[in-house]
Amino acid sequence: MVELRRRTVLLTALAGAGAMVLSACGSDPDESSDDAPADVAADGTVSIAPDGTQEVTVLVRDDYDFYPAAFTVTAGRVRLSLISEAKELTHNFRFTPGAGPAEIAGEIPILAPGMSDTMEFTVDQPGDYQFECSFHVALGQIGTMTVAPG
């Protein structure tokens, strides 16, 4: 009888601890997530500038991701701005050599936390072009620009 009572107390304690762990993992739907910036750039929106150039903004933070990690443009002129919202990490941006239908020259070199830079290029060949932070590519900081036919 004592053994049964001890087992019941132990099981009750374990169930209570498990419930506490699970409730700590939950989230309030009203709280905003820190997974992605609240900026509209995170959704991959491409706008057209008055000069006809397609414009896209890509954000980087301290989590080895690009926001957005994928976006689509049409063949033609593209202006890409990289904005660092990082507090500690430096990043860069380049199209991965040999990982697209054609090479895209140019890159955004070292970008310190809180800084931004812009690059312009022309893409003529439709397809997927991989981009990366060459410092953090081994940690998965890659993305894809899809070029749709113009």
Coordinates of C-alpha atoms in Angstrom, one line a residue:
M1 CA 0.0 0.0 0.0
V2 CA 2.9 2.4 0.8
E3 CA 4.5 1.4 -2.5
L4 CA 1.3 2.2 -4.4
R5 CA 1.0 5.6 -2.6
R6 CA 4.6 6.4 -3.4
R7 CA 4.1 5.5 -7.1
T8 CA 1.0 7.6 -7.2
V9 CA 2.8 10.6 -5.7
L10 CA 5.7 10.2 -8.1
L11 CA 3.4 9.9 -11.2
T12 CA 1.4 13.0 -10.1
A13 CA 4.6 15.0 -9.6
L14 CA 5.9 14.0 -13.1
A15 CA 2.5 14.8 -14.7
G16 CA 2.5 18.2 -13.1
A17 CA 6.1 18.9 -14.1
G18 CA 5.3 17.9 -17.7
A19 CA 2.3 20.2 -17.8
M20 CA 4.5 23.1 -16.6
V21 CA 7.0 22.4 -19.3
L22 CA 4.4 22.2 -22.0
S23 CA 2.7 25.4 -20.9
A24 CA 6.1 27.2 -21.0
C25 CA 6.4 26.2 -24.6
G26 CA 3.1 27.7 -25.6
S27 CA 2.8 31.2 -26.9
D28 CA 0.2 33.9 -26.7
P29 CA -1.3 34.5 -30.2
D30 CA -1.4 38.2 -29.4
E31 CA 2.4 38.4 -28.9
S32 CA 4.5 39.1 -31.9
S33 CA 7.1 36.5 -32.9
D34 CA 10.8 37.5 -33.1
D35 CA 11.3 35.0 -35.9
A36 CA 11.0 37.5 -38.7
P37 CA 11.1 41.3 -38.8
A38 CA 7.7 43.0 -38.9
D39 CA 8.9 45.0 -42.0
V40 CA 7.0 44.4 -45.2
A41 CA 10.4 43.5 -46.8
A42 CA 10.2 40.1 -45.1
D43 CA 7.4 39.1 -47.5
G44 CA 9.5 39.4 -50.6
T45 CA 7.7 42.4 -52.1
V46 CA 9.4 43.8 -55.2
S47 CA 8.5 47.3 -56.2
I48 CA 9.1 49.3 -59.4
A49 CA 11.1 52.5 -59.1
P50 CA 10.2 55.5 -61.3
D51 CA 13.1 54.7 -63.6
G52 CA 11.7 51.2 -64.2
T53 CA 14.2 49.4 -62.0
Q54 CA 12.9 46.6 -59.8
E55 CA 13.6 47.2 -56.1
V56 CA 13.9 44.6 -53.4
T57 CA 15.1 45.0 -49.8
V58 CA 16.7 42.1 -48.0
L59 CA 17.2 42.2 -44.2
V60 CA 19.9 40.4 -42.1
R61 CA 20.0 39.9 -38.4
D62 CA 22.0 37.9 -35.9
D63 CA 20.3 34.6 -36.8
Y64 CA 22.0 33.6 -40.0
D65 CA 18.9 34.2 -42.2
F66 CA 17.9 36.5 -45.0
Y67 CA 14.5 38.2 -44.8
P68 CA 13.1 37.3 -47.3
A69 CA 15.0 34.1 -48.1
A70 CA 13.3 34.0 -51.5
F71 CA 11.9 36.6 -53.9
T72 CA 10.9 36.8 -57.6
V73 CA 11.8 39.4 -60.1
T74 CA 11.3 39.6 -63.9
A75 CA 14.2 39.7 -66.4
G76 CA 15.7 43.2 -66.4
R77 CA 17.3 45.8 -64.1
V78 CA 17.3 45.1 -60.3
R79 CA 18.3 47.3 -57.4
L80 CA 18.9 45.2 -54.2
S81 CA 19.3 46.9 -50.8
L82 CA 20.7 44.9 -47.9
I83 CA 19.9 46.3 -44.5
S84 CA 21.5 44.9 -41.3
E85 CA 19.3 44.8 -38.2
A86 CA 22.1 42.7 -36.6
K87 CA 23.4 43.8 -33.2
E88 CA 26.6 41.8 -33.3
L89 CA 27.3 40.0 -36.6
T90 CA 28.7 41.3 -39.9
H91 CA 27.3 40.0 -43.1
N92 CA 27.8 40.3 -46.8
F93 CA 25.7 39.5 -49.9
R94 CA 26.7 37.8 -53.1
F95 CA 25.2 35.5 -55.7
T96 CA 26.8 32.1 -55.3
P97 CA 29.3 31.6 -58.2
G98 CA 28.1 28.8 -60.5
A99 CA 24.7 28.4 -58.8
G100 CA 22.5 30.1 -61.3
P101 CA 21.7 30.1 -65.1
A102 CA 24.2 33.0 -65.4
E103 CA 26.8 34.8 -63.3
I104 CA 25.7 38.0 -61.5
A105 CA 28.7 40.2 -61.0
G106 CA 29.0 42.5 -57.9
E107 CA 28.3 42.0 -54.3
I108 CA 27.7 43.9 -51.1
P109 CA 31.0 43.6 -49.1
I110 CA 31.2 43.5 -45.3
L111 CA 28.2 45.1 -43.8
A112 CA 28.5 46.1 -40.1
P113 CA 25.6 45.9 -37.7
G114 CA 23.1 48.7 -38.3
M115 CA 24.5 49.6 -41.8
S116 CA 23.0 49.2 -45.3
D117 CA 24.2 49.1 -48.9
T118 CA 22.8 48.7 -52.3
M119 CA 23.8 46.9 -55.5
E120 CA 22.4 47.1 -59.0
F121 CA 22.5 44.5 -61.7
T122 CA 20.8 43.2 -64.8
V123 CA 19.4 39.7 -65.2
D124 CA 18.4 38.4 -68.6
Q125 CA 18.1 34.6 -68.1
P126 CA 15.1 33.2 -66.2
G127 CA 15.7 30.7 -63.5
D128 CA 16.8 30.4 -59.9
Y129 CA 19.9 32.2 -58.6
Q130 CA 21.2 31.3 -55.2
F131 CA 22.6 34.1 -53.0
E132 CA 24.6 33.8 -49.8
C133 CA 26.4 35.5 -47.0
S134 CA 29.8 34.0 -47.7
F135 CA 30.8 34.4 -44.0
H136 CA 27.8 32.3 -42.9
V137 CA 27.0 30.0 -45.8
A138 CA 28.1 27.0 -43.8
L139 CA 25.5 27.9 -41.2
G140 CA 22.8 28.0 -43.9
Q141 CA 22.6 31.7 -44.7
I142 CA 21.5 31.3 -48.3
G143 CA 18.5 32.3 -50.3
T144 CA 17.0 32.2 -53.8
M145 CA 16.2 34.9 -56.3
T146 CA 13.9 33.6 -59.0
V147 CA 13.9 35.4 -62.3
A148 CA 10.7 35.0 -64.3
P149 CA 10.6 35.7 -68.0
G150 CA 10.1 39.4 -68.8

